[in-house]
XYZ file of C-alpha atoms in Angstrom:
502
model
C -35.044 205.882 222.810
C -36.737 202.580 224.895
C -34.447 200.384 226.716
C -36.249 197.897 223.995
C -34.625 200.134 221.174
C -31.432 200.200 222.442
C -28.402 199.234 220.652
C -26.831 195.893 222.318
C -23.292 196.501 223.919
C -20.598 194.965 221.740
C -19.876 191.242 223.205
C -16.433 191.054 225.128
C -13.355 189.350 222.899
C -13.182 185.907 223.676
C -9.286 186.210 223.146
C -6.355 189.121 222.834
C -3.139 188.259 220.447
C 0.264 189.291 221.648
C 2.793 190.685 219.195
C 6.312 190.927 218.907
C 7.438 194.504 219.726
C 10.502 194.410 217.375
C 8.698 192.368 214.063
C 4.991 192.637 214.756
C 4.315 188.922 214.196
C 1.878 187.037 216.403
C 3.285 185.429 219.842
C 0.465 183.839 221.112
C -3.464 184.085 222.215
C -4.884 184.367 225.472
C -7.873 184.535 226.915
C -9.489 188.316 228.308
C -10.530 187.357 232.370
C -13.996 189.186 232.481
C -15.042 190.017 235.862
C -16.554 186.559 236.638
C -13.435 184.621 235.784
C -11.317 187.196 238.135
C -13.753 186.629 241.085
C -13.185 183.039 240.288
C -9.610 183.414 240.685
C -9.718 185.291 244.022
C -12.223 182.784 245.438
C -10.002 179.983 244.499
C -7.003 181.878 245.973
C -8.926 182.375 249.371
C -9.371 178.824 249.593
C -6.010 177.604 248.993
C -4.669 180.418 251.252
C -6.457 178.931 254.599
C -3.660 176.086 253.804
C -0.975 177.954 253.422
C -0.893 180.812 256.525
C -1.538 177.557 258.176
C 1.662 176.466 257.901
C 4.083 176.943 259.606
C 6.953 179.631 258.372
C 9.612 176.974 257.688
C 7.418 175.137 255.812
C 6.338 177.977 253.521
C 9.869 178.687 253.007
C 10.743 175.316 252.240
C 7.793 175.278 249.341
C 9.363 178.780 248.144
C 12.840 177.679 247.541
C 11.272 174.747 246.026
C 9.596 177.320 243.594
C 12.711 179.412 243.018
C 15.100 175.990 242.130
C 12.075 175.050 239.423
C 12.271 179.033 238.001
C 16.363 178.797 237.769
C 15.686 174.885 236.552
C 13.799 177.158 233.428
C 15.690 180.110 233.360
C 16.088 179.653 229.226
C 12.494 179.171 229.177
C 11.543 181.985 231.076
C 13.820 184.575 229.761
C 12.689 183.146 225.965
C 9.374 184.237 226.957
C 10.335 188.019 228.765
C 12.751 188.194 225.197
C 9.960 187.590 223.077
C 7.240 189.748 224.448
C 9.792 192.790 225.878
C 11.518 192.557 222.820
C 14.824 193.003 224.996
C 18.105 190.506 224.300
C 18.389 187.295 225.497
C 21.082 188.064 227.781
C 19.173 190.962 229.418
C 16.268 188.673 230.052
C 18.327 186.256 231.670
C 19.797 188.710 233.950
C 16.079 189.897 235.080
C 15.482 186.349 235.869
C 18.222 185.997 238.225
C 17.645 189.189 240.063
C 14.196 187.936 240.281
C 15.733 184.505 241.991
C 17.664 186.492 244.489
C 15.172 188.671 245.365
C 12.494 185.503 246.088
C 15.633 183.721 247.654
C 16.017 186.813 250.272
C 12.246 187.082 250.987
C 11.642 183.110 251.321
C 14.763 183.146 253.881
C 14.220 185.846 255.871
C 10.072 185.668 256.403
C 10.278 183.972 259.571
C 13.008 186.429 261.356
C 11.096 189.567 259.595
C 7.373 188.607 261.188
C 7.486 186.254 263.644
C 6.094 187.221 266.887
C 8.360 189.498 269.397
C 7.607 191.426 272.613
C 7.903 194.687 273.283
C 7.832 196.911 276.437
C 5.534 198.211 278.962
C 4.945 201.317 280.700
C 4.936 201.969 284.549
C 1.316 201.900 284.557
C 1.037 198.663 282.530
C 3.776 196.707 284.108
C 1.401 194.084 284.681
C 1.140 193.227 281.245
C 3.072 190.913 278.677
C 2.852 192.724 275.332
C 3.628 191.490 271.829
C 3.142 192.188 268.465
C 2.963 190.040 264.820
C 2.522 190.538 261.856
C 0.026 188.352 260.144
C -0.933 187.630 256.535
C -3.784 190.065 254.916
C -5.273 187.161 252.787
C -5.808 187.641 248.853
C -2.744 190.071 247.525
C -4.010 191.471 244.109
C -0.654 191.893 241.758
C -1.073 194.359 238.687
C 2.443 194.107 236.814
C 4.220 196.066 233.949
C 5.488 195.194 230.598
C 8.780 196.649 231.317
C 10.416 193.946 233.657
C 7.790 191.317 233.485
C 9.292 189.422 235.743
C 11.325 191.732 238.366
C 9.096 194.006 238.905
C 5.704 192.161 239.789
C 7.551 189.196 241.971
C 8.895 192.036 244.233
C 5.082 192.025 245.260
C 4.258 188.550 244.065
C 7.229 186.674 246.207
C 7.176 188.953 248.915
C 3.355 188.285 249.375
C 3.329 184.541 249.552
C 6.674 185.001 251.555
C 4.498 186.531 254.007
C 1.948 183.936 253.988
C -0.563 185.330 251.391
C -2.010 184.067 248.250
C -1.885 186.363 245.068
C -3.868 187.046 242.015
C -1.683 188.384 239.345
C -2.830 190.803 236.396
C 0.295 191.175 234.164
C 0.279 193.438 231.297
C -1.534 192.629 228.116
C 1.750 192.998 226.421
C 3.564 190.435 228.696
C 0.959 188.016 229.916
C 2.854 184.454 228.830
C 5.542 185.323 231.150
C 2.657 185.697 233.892
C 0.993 182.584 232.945
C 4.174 180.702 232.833
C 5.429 181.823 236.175
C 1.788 180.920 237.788
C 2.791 177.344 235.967
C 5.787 177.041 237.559
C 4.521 177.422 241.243
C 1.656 175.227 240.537
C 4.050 172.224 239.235
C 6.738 173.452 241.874
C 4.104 173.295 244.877
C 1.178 170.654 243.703
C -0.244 170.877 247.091
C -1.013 174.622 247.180
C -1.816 175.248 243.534
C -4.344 178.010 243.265
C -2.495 180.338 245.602
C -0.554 182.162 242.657
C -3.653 182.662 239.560
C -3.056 184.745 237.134
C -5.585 186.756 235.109
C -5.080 188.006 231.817
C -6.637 190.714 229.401
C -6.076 194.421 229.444
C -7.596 197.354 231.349
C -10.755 196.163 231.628
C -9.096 192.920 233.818
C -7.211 194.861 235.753
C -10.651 197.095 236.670
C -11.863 193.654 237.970
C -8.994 192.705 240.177
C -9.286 196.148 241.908
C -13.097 195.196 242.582
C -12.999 191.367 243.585
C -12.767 192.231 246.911
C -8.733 191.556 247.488
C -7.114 192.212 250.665
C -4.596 194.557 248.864
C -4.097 195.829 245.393
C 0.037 196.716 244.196
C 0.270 198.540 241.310
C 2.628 199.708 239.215
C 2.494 201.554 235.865
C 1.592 205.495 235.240
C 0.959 207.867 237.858
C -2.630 208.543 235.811
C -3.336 205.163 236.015
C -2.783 204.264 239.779
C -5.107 207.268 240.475
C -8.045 205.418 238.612
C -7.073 202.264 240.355
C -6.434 204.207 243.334
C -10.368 205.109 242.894
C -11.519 202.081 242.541
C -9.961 200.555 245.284
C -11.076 203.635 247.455
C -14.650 202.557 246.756
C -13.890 200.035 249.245
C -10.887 200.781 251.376
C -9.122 198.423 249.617
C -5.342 199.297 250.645
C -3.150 200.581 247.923
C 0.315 200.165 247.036
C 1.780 201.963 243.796
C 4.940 202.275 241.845
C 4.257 204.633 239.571
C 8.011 205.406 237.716
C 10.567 208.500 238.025
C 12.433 210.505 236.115
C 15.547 210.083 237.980
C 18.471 211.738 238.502
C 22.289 211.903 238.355
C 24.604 213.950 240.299
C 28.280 214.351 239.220
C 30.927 216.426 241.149
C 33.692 218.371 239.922
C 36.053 215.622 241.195
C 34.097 212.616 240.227
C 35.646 209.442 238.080
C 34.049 210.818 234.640
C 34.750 207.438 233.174
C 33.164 205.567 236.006
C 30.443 208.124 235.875
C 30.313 207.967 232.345
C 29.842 204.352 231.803
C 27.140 204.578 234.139
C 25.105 206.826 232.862
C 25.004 205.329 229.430
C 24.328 202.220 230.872
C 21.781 203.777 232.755
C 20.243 205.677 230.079
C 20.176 203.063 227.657
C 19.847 199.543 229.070
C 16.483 198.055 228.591
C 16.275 200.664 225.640
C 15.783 203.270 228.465
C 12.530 201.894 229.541
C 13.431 201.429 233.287
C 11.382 202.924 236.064
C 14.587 204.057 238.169
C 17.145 204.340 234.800
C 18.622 207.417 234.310
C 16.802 210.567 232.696
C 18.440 213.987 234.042
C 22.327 214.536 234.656
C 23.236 217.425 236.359
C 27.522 217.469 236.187
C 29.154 220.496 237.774
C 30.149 223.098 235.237
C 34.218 222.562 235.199
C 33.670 218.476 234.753
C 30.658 219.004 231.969
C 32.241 219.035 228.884
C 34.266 216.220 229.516
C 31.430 214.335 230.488
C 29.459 214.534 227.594
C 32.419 213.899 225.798
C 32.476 210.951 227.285
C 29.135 209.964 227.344
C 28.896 210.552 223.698
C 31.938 208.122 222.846
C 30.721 205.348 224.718
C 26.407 206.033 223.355
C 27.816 206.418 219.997
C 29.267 202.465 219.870
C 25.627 201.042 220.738
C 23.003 200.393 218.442
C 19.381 198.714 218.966
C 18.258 195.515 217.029
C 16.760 192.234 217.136
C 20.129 190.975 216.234
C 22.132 188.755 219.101
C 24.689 191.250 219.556
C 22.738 194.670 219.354
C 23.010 196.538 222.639
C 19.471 196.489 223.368
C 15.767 195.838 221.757
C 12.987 198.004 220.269
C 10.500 200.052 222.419
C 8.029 197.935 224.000
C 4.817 199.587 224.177
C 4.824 201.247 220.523
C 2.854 204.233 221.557
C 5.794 205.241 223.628
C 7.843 206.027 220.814
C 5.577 209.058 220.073
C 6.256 210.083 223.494
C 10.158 209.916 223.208
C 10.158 211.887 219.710
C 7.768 214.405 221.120
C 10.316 214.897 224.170
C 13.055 215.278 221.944
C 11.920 217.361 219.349
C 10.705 219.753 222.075
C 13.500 219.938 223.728
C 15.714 221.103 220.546
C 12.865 223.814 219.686
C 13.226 224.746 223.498
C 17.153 225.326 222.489
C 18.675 222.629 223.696
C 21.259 220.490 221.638
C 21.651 216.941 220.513
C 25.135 215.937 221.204
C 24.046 212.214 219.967
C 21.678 211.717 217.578
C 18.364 213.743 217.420
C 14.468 213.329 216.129
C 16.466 211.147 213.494
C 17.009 208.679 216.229
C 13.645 207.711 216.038
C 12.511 204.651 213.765
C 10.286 203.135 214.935
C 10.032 200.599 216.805
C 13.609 201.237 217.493
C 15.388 204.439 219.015
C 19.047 205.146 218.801
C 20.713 206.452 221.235
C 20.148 210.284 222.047
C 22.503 212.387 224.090
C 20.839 216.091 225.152
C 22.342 219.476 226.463
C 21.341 222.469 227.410
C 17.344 221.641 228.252
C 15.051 224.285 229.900
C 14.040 222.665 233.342
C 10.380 223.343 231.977
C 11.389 220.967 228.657
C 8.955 217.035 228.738
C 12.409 216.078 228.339
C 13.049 217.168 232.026
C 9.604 217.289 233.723
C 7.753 213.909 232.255
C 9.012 210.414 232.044
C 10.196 209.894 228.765
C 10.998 206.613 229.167
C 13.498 205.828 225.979
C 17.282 205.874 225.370
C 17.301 209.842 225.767
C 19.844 211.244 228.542
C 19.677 215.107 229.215
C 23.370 216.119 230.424
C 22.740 220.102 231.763
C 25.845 221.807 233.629
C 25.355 223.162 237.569
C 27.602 226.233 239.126
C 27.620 223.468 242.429
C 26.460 220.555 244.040
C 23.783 223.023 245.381
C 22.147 223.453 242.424
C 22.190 220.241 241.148
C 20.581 219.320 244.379
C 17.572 221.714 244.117
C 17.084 220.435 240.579
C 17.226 216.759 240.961
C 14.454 217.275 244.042
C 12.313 219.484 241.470
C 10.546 216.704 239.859
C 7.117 215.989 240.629
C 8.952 212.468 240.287
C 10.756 211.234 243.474
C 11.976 207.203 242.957
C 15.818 206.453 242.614
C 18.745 208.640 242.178
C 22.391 208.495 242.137
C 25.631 210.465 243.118
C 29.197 210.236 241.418
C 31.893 211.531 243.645
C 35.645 210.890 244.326
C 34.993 210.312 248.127
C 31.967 208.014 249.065
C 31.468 209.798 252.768
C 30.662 212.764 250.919
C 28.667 211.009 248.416
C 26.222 209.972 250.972
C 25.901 213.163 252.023
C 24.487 214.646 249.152
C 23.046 211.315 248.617
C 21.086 212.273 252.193
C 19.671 215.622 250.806
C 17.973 214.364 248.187
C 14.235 213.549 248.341
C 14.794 209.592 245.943
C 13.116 206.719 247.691
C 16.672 205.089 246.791
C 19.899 206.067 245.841
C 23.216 204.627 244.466
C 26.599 206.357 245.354
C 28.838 205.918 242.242
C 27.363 203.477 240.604
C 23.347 203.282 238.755
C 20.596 201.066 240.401
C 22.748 199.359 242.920
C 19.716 198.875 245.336
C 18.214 197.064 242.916
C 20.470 193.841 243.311
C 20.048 194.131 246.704
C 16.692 192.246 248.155
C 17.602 193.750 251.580
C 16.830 197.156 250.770
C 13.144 198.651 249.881
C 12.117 200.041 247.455
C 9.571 202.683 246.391
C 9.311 206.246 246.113
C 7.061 209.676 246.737
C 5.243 212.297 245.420
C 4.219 211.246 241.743
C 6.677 208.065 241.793
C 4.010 206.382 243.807
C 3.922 204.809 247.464
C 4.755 202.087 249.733
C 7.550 199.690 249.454
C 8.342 196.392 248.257
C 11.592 194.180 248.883
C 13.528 194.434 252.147
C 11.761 194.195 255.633
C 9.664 196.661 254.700
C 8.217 194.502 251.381
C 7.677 191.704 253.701
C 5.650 193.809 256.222
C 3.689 195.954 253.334
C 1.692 192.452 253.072
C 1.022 191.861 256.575
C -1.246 193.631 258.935
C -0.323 193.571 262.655
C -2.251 192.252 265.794
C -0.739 193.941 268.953
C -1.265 192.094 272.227
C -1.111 192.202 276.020
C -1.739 189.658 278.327
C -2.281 190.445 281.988
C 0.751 188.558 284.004
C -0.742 189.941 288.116
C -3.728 191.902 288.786
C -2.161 195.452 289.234
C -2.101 197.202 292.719
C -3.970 199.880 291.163
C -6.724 198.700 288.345
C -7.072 201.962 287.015
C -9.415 200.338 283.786
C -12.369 199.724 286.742
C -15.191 201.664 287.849
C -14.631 200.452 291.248
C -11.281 202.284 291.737
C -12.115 205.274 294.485
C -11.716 208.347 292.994
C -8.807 209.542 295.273
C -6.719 206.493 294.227
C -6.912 207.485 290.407
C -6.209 211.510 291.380
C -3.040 210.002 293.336
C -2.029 208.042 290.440
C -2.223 210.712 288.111
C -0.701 213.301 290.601
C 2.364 210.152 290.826
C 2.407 209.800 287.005
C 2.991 213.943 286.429
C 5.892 214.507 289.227
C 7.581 210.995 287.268
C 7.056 212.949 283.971
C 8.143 216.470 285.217
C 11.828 214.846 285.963
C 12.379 213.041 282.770
């Protein structure tokens, strides 16, 4: 067939329609960001980012905090728009928006001590040098954010970014882009005099193939593990760096003389909150073998009281992403053919787009219910002879992201905390490090790389310029071709007797 004869490629949608996960109603229409528009975006950003690295560090945090007080100023605004397109409560919306502030609060505060210039020290052969290092913006941050936490999640990149003194170009998910849009909005009104330097794009994969190609100065990801490795490609093309969160399938250690209501409460909490769709939440419990039983029992008492709606007082919302609630009944069905057993509900559970709660025993390690992300309000419980075993197991995953350990005595909590291979972990209690802005986060192996919040989020958006500066001309200038031979052999003959008595 000619070129001439050719069929002509199907134009691009103009527009994409968002829907409501829990009634399937219409939300709102936005427009798909082809290629050109996204290279638009990240030339725009460029230009408003000269401005602000310019600045000086105060001032940036000044225009941040400015930023943050118009976010909490909309707080019912902005957790209206995460409810409607997450499908998750009010009140759980609102509490994602002011983990969100705290987080951009701790980055916007602590920029300036984090990256400002500092010296370090110098050897006995470069004594005549000042050296110092800094850490210095990278330019054009491209954000690519999940549908999960719409807002958490992505501004752990996003704020930490333009803490540092870049400009961002933001790519949330097609199922959550108004809460993108908005929060672009808010800067923009927030900080009139540097609007540009948050943009976001919208539309779905295809967009996101364009941010990975417009030439950014970084690309953070986070979604599936298969999907940051064809992002990962892309950006390879070009040596774009990477940064990925890719999810876990975390896991919980209790000991024989754990709190099993503390433990308990946690777990279902963990398990279910969000309706289990939580990168870090809780997937795999491994209790000791006297304490099991009881747990479960537990467990099963406090699962059995929560139900998911779209009412005001259900305990949380539908799934999300509706092809993930193929996913869920596929783990759990499998897992009951495999021999485990439902202590909660069962493939029952699942109607769609809602998932009661479902409690699990008794699951071969090589069960989807132990070795994928399931990613719904499903909790396998299996019993352990010791801490031993449940050690080995939680570190089998191909996933390695958050963990946590219940135990009566928190020194020896953090010990088995210490042995296991999580990028984070929470000694009795679920997800602590996520309230704290402090700490990073991130994980290994299929759970991604890198790490946002903390020190380390501010410095993940930086690259860093070391430099000396010559204070005397040295004695001996060993970096010149007019140093005589037998001076450098009697420097290096000084340099090895120094060595041989340290």
């Amino acid at each position: 067939m000619t070129d001439a004869a050719a069929p002509a490629a199907a134009p691009r949608p103009a527009t994409f329609t968002t829907f409501s996960p829990a009634t399937r109603e219409p939300i709102a229409e936005h427009p798909v960001n082809g290629p050109e528009d996204v290279s638009r975006a990240v030339i725009r950003a460029r230009a408003a980012h000269a401005g602000w690295a310019a600045l000086p560090a105060t001032r940036r945090r000044e225009h941040l905090l400015r930023w943050k007080k118009a976010i909490a100023a909309d707080l019912d605004a902005v957790a209206r728009t995460i409810s409607e397109e997450t499908g998750k409560p009010a009140g759980d919306a609102a509490l994602e928006v002011v983990l969100t502030l705290e987080h951009l609060n701790w980055a916007s505060r602590n920029a300036e001590r984090v990256l400002r210039r500092r010296k370090v020290g110098t050897g006995l052969f470069t004594v005549h040098q000042r050296a110092s290092l800094v850490h210095r913006p990278l330019g054009v941050v491209g954000v690519i954010g999940p549908w999960n936490y719409p807002l958490y999640t992505p501004m752990g990149s996003i704020g930490y970014a333009l803490a540092a003194g870049n400009a961002v170009v933001f790519k949330p998910s097609e199922l959550t882009p108004g809460t993108g849009v908005l929060l672009a909005e808010l800067f923009d009104a927030a900080v009139p005099g540097h609007a540009g330097l948050l943009t976001t794009v919208t539309g779905e994969a295809s967009t996101g193939d364009a941010l990975a190609r417009s030439g950014v100065d970084k690309l953070a990801f986070t979604g599936s593990p298969e999907t940051a490795r064809k992002v990962m490609a892309v950006c390879a093309e070009t040596l774009t760096p990477f940064l990925a969160e890719c999810g876990g399938k975390d896991a919980v250690i209790v000991t024989a003389d754990a709190d099993l209501s503390a433990a308990a409460d946690a777990i279902v909490w963990g398990a279910l909150s969000n309706a289990g769709q939580t990168c870090a939440g809780v997937e795999r419990v491994y209790a000791v073998r006297e304490v099991h039983a009881a747990l479960c029992e537990q467990v099963v008492q406090r699962a059995r009281t929560l139900r998911p709606g779209a009412e005001a007082d259900a305990a949380y919302g539908p799934m999300t992403l509706p092809g993930q609630v193929a996913v869920v009944e596929r783990h759990v069905t499998g897992a009951i053919s495999a021999g485990a057993r439902a202590l909660l509900g069962g493939p029952e559970s699942v109607r769609a787009p809602y998932v009661a709660p479902v409690v699990l025993t008794g699951v071969p390690e090589s069960a989807a219910a132990v070795t994928e992300e399931t990613f719904g309000p499903v909790v396998v419980i299996d019993p352990v002879a010791d801490v031993d075993e449940a050690v080995e197991r939680a570190n089998a995953s191909r996933y390695a992201l958050g963990a946590a350990v219940f135990c009566r005595n928190g020194r020896a909590g953090a010990a088995i905390a210490a042995r296991l291979c999580a990028g984070a972990v929470s000694v009795n209690s679920v997800l602590g490090f996520a309230a704290v802005p402090a700490l990073p986060f991130g994980g290994s192996r299929d759970s991604g790389f890198g790490r946002i919040h903390g020190e380390e989020g501010l410095r993940a958006f930086t690259s860093v310029q070391s430099t000396t500066v010559q204070r005397f001309t040295p004695p001996i200038a060993l970096t010149s071709f007019d140093v005589p031979a037998a001076t450098r052999e009697r420097a290096v003959r000084l340099a090895r007797a120094l060595h041989r008595r340290r």
